[in-house]
Amino acid sequence: MSTTTQGFENAELFDVPVQPTAAESIDHRVLALLAQHRLVTTPQIHEMLRPDKTRQRTGRVLNQLQEDQLIAFTVVPGSAQVKAWFLTARGVRVTAGWPELRGLTVLAPESGTDASLRSAHTLAAVRTHLAFLTDARARGDEYGPLDWVPEVAHRLPDTGGEDKLIADAVMHYTVSSPRRLQYRAFVEVDRATMSSERLARKLISYARFHDYVPQQPGRRGTVADQAAMLAWHRFYPRFPRVLFVLTNASPITLEHRIEDLRAMTAGHHLVARLAKKVPLGAAVLEDLEEHGASAPVWTPLSGPGDRCTWTEL
């Protein structure tokens, strides 16, 4: 299962995410879900699409899609029974061109083993998405199963297109009350498998992307012209906030990693400049699952560092 995506060329995908209508079948919704999120367990599919039904009914839908050779599963490593589902090559062909998947490059894993090897990070990202989804339902906010777009790539400057910023996900979230507000966020899911320094360096990439002005050959624009040509303007009406979600380590290790993110924000001039314009925050995944994604469990990466909600960063 490829972890590399193509950059989106159509800004409409980010402005108005498309959701399946009520009239569409559960089979269609499951296939769209797997096409977008790539690998999802049975309990996660159930919670995303059918929390008001019995899990047995969800299981029957999955079994039928498997019989139709549209999906397959791998057993989650370390679990004796939990299945993680993905599209087969036939499933990829069936979903190609669906409007709710516009702009996505949908790929099938080469085998169940391939899917299994990539499962840890992918399923952690789905857990993060589900934490926001569960919280949004409780709050009455607008946030659906397809409002989390995984692995969105953007070119970075001065590299001839070879160096890319790949966000683990771009989230589209609408708060319904007390007044209607739309939010976008880049989300980075960290399982403590890379060094803390490498994780913190991701902030530099976001800062570079924020300031990136593609230069037209043979033209030197004015300052006003350059401001109008910022690369991210092609995709977003406003630069998304940046959220780090950490897991898979002891509480003290996760605390240290958040401290390192704060140190990078304070110590690097590009990131410090980004923090003056863009909300940056970090939280522990287990806190999101226990207290809710909108709870005051987020640590700002600049300023005093008092915990707050992610919309207050």
CSV table of C-alpha atoms in Angstrom, one decimal, residues 34 47 109 259:
chain,number,residue,atom,x,y,z
A,34,LEU,CA,-11.4,2.3,2.3
A,47,GLU,CA,-17.9,3.5,14.3
A,109,PRO,CA,-1.5,-3.0,-1.5
A,259,GLU,CA,8.8,20.2,24.7
